Coordinates of C-alpha atoms in Angstrom, one line a residue:
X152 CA 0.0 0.0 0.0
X153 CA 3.0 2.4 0.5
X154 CA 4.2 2.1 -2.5
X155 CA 0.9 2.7 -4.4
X156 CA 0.6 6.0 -2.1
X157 CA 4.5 6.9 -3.0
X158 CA 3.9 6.3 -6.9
X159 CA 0.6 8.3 -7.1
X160 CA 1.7 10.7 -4.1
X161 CA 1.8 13.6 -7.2
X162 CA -0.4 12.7 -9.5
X163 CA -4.0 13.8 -8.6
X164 CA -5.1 12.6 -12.0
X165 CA -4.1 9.1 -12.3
X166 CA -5.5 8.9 -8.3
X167 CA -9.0 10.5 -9.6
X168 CA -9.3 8.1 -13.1
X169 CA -8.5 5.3 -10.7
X170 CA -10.8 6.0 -8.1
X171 CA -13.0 6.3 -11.3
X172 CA -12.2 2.9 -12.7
X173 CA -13.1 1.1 -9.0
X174 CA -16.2 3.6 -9.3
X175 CA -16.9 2.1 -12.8
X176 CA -16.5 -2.1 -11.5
X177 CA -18.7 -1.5 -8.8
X178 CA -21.5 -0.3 -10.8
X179 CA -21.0 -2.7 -14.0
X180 CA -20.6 -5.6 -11.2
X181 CA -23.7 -4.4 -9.2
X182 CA -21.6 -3.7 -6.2
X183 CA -22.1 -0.8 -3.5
X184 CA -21.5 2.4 -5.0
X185 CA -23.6 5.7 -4.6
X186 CA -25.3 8.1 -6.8
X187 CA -23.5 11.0 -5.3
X188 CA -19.7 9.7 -5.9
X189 CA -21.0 9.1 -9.9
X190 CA -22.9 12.6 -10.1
X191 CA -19.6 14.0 -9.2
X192 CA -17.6 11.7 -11.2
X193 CA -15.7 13.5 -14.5
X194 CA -18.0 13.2 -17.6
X195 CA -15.8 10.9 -19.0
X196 CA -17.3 8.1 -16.5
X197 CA -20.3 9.4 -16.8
X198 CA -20.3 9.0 -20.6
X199 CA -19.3 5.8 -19.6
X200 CA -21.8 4.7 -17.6
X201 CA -24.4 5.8 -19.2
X202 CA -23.7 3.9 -22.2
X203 CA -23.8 0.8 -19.6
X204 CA -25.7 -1.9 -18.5
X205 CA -26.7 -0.7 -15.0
X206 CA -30.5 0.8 -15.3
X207 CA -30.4 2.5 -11.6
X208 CA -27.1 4.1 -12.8
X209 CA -28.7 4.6 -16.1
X210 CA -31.5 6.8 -15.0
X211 CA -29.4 8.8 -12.3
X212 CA -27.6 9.9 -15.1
X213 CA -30.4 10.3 -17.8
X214 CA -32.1 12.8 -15.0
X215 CA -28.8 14.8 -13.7
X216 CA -25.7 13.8 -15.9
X217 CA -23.8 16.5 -16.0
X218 CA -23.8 17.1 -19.4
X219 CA -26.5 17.1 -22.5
X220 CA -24.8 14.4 -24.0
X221 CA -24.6 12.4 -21.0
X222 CA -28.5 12.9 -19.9
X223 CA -29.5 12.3 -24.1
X224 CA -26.8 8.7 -23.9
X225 CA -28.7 7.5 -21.3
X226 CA -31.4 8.5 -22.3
X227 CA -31.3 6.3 -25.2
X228 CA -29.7 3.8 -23.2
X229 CA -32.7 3.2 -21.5
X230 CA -35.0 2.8 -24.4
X231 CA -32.9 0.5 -26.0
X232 CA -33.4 -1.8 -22.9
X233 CA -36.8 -1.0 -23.0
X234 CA -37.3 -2.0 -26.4
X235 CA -35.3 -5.6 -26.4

């Protein structure tokens, strides 16, 4: 654990995208995770997301993603599951 804190120590953006990437597994894997920590999230995850396969995820972001394109993705996300 030392050394992963001595090796990301100075670099807050590789400690935020993998903070991200553990945010990402536990939604795709239907672990614990909660809405605030993805609403906060950059848009890249929550681009990412909301092109996934998690509806409660899914619908948190196609009501308050942060961005048009994120809200319209999952959006269509969630018709798409509708419709199969």
């Amino acid at each position: 654990m030392q050394a992963m804190t001595r090796a990301t120590i100075d670099r807050p953006f590789l400690v935020q995208r993998l903070r991200e990437w553990s945010l990402f597994r536990a939604i795709t894997l239907k672990l614990p995770w909660q809405p605030d920590d993805l609403l906060t999230s950059s848009n890249w995850l929550q681009l990412m997301t909301a092109a996934g396969t998690n509806p409660e995820a899914t619908e948190i972001l196609a009501e308050a993603g942060r961005t048009k394109r994120i809200r319209n993705t999952a959006k269509a996300t969630l018709n798409h599951h509708r419709q199969s």
